[in-house]
Every structure is written in structure tokens, then in C-alpha cells.
XYZ file of N, CA and C in Angstrom:
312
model
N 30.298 13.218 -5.775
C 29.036 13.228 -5.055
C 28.351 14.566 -5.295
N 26.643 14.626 -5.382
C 26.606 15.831 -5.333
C 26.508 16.722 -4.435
N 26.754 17.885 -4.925
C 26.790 19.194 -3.690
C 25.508 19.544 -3.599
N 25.459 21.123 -3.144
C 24.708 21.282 -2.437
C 23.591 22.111 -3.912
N 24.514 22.418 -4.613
C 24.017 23.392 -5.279
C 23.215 22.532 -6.239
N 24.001 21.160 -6.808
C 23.318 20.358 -7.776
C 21.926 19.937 -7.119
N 22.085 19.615 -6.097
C 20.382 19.736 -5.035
C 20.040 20.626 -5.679
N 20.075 21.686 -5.162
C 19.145 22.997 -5.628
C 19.097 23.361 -6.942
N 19.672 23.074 -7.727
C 19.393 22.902 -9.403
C 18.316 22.386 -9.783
N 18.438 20.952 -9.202
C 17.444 19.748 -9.534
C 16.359 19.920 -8.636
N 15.939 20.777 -7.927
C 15.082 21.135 -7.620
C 13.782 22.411 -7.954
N 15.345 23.029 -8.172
C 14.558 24.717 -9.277
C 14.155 23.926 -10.387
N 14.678 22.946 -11.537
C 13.809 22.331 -12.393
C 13.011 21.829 -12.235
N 12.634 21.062 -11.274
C 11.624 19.977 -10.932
C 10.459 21.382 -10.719
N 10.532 22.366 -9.793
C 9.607 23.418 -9.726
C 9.174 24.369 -11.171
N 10.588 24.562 -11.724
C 9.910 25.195 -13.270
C 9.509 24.232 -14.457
N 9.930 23.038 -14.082
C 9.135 22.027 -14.938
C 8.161 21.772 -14.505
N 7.572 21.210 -13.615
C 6.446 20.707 -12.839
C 5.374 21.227 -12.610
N 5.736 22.393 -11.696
C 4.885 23.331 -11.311
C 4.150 24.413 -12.494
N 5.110 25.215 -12.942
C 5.245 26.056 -13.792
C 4.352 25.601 -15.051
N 5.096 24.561 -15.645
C 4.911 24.192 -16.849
C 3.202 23.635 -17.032
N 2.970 22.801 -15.401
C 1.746 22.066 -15.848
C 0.409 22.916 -15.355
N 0.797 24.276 -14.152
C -0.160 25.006 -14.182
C -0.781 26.049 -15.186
N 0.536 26.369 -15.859
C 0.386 27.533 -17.053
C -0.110 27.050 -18.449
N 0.588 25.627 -18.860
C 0.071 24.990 -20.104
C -0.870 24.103 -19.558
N -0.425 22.811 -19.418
C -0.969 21.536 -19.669
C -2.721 21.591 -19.048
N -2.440 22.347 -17.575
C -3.922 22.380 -17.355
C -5.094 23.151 -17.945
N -4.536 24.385 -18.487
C -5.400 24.984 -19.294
C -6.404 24.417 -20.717
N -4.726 24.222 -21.019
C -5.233 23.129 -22.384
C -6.656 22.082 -22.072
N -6.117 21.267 -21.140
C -6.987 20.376 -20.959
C -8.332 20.556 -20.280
N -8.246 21.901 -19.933
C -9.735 22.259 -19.442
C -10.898 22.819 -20.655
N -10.243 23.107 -21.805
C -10.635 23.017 -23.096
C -10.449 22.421 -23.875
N -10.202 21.226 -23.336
C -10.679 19.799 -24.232
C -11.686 19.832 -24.133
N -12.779 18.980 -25.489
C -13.930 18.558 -24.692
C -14.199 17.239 -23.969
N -14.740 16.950 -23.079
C -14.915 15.724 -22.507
C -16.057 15.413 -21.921
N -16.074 14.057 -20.706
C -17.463 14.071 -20.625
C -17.482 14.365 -18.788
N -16.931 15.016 -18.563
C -16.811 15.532 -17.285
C -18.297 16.390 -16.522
N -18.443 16.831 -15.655
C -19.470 17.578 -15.338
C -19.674 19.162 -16.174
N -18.642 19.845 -16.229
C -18.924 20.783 -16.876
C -18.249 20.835 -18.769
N -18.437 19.340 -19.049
C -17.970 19.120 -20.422
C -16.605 19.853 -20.841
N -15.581 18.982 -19.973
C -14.089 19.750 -20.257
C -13.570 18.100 -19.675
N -11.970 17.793 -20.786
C -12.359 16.952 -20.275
C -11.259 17.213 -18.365
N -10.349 18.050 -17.981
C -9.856 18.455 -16.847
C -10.462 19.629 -16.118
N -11.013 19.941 -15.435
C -11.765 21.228 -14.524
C -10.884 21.437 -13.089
N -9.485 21.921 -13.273
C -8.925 22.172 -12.238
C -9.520 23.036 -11.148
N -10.507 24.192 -11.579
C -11.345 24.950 -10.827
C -12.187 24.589 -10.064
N -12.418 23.380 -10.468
C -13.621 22.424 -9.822
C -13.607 21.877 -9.135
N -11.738 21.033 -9.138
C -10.896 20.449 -8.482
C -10.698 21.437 -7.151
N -9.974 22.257 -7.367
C -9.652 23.167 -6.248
C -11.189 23.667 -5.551
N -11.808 24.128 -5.919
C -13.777 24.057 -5.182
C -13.974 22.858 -4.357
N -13.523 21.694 -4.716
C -13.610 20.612 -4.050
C -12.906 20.355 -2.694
N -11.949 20.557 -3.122
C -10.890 20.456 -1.818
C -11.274 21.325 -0.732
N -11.453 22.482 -1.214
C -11.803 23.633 -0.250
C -13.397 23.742 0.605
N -14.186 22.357 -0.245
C -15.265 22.305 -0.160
C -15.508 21.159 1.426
N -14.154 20.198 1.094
C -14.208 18.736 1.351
C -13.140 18.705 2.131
N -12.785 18.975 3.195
C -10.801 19.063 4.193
C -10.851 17.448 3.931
N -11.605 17.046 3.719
C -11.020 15.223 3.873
C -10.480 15.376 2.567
N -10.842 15.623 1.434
C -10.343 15.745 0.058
C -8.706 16.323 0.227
N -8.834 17.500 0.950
C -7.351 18.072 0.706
C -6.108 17.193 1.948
N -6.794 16.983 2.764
C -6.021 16.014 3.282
C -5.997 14.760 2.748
N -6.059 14.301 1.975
C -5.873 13.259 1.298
C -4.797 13.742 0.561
N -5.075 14.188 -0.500
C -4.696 15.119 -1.340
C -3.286 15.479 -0.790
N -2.575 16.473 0.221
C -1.102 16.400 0.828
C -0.745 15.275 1.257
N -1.770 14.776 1.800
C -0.949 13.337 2.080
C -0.307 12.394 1.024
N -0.902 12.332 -0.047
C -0.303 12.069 -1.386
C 0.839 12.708 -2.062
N 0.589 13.718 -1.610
C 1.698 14.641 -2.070
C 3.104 14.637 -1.416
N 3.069 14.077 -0.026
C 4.167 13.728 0.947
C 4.504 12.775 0.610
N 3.641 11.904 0.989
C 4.419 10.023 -0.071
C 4.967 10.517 -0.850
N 4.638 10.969 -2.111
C 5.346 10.990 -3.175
C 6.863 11.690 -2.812
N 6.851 12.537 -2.700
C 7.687 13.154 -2.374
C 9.054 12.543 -0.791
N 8.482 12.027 -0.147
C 8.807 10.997 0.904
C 9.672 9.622 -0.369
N 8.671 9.509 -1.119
C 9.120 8.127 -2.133
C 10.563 8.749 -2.517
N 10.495 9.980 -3.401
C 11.476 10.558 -4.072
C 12.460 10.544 -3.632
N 12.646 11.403 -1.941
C 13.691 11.925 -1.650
C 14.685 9.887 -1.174
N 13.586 8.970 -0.912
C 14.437 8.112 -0.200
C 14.840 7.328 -1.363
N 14.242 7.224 -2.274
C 15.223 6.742 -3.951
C 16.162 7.008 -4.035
N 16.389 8.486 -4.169
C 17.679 8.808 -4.159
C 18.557 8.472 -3.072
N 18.488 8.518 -1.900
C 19.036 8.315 -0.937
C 19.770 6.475 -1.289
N 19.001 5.905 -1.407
C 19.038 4.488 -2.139
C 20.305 4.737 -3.144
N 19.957 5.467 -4.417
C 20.489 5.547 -5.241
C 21.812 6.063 -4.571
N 21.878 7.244 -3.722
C 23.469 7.425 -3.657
C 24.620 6.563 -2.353
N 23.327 5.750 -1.600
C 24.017 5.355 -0.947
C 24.739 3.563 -1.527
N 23.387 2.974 -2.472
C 23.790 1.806 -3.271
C 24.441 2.160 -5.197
N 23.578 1.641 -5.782
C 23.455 2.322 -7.443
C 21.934 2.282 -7.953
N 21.793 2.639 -8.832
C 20.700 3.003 -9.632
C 19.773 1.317 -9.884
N 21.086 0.597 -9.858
C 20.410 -0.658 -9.993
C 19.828 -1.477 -8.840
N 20.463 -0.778 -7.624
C 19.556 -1.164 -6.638
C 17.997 -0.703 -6.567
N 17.978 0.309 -6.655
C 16.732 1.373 -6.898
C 15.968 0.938 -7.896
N 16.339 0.429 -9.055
C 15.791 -0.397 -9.560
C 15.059 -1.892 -9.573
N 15.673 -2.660 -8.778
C 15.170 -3.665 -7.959
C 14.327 -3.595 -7.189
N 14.323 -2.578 -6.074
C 13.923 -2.215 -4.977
C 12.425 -2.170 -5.905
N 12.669 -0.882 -6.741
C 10.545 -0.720 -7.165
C 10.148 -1.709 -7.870
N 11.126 -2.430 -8.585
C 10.237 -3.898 -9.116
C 9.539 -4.759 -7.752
N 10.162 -5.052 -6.862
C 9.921 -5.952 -5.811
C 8.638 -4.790 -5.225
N 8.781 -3.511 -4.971
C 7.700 -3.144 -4.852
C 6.230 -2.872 -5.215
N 6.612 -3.425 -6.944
C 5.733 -3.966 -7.365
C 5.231 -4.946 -7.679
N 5.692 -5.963 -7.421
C 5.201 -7.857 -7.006
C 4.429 -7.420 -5.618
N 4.797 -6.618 -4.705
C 5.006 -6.407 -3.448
C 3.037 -5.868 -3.333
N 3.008 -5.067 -4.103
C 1.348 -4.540 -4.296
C 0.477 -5.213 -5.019
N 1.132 -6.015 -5.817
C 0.200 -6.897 -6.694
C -0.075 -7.914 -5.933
N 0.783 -8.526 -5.177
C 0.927 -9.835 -4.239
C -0.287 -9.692 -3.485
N -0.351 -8.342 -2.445
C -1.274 -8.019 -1.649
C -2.702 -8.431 -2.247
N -2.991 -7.290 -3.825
C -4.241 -6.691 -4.268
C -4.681 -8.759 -4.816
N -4.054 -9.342 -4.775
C -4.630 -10.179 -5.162
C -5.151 -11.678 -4.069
């Protein structure tokens, strides 16, 4: 089972992959793409963040998304270590009949 530390492993990656990786590269890059965005880029994270700060309904949206997700994550696993991987697997297929069922 894992300990405590493999937690915190898989977590320091998830932060130097995630965080790290997509504020320092990926968003830059893509703010010098060209695109057809408002200020012709095709990502404007600056613009993004102006917004939020502009809009509290935006940024509360915005964490609240960020909790689901993260809410989603931690109870997968939980799934995963309390069944197998193949439950967890089932589980998001049916959750996705489950949203399509609705949207239609």
C-alpha cells in the first residue's frame, strides 16, 4: 500500500509537472502563437488573470473547478485503492453514458 511519502512524491510531481512546467513553458509559448484571439495570440494568460480579478464570478467559478477536479482526483484513487483500477475504470465510463444520457 502506499505510504506516506509515495503521497508526497506524487504530489511534488504533479506540482513540478503541472504547475511548473505549464506556467514557465507551455503558456508562454502559446501566448506567441499567432491566433485569432483579442490581442492576436492564440493563449493571453494575462488577460485571463485581468479577467478574473476583473470578474469574482469568473474566479469563483474558476476554484470551483479547480476543487471538482481535484475532489474527482483524490476520490479515484480512493476507488482505486480501496477496489482496482478496473473499477475506476468502469465507474468513469458509466459516468460518461451518465452525462451524455442527461445532455440529451
Amino acid at each position: 500500500s502506499p505510504t506516506i511519502r509515495d503521497k508526497l512524491s506524487s504530489g511534488i510531481n504533479a506540482e513540478y509537472g503541472g504547475v511548473i512546467f505549464m506556467t514557465l513553458l507551455v503558456l508562454p509559448v502559446c501566448y506567441f502563437i499567432p491566433g485569432s484571439g483579442p490581442h492576436g495570440s492564440y493563449e493571453n494568460s494575462l488577460d485571463a488573470i485581468a479577467q478574473m480579478y476583473n470578474n469574482p464570478a469568473m474566479l469563483v467559478l474558476g476554484l470551483g473547478y479547480l476543487f471538482s477536479i481535484a475532489f474527482y482526483n483524490y476520490f479515484g484513487l480512493s476507488v482505486t485503492k480501496s477496489l482496482t483500477a478496473v473499477h475506476r475504470t468502469l465507474i468513469d465510463a458509466c459516468r460518461t453514458i451518465l452525462v451524455w444520457g442527461i445532455d440529451l
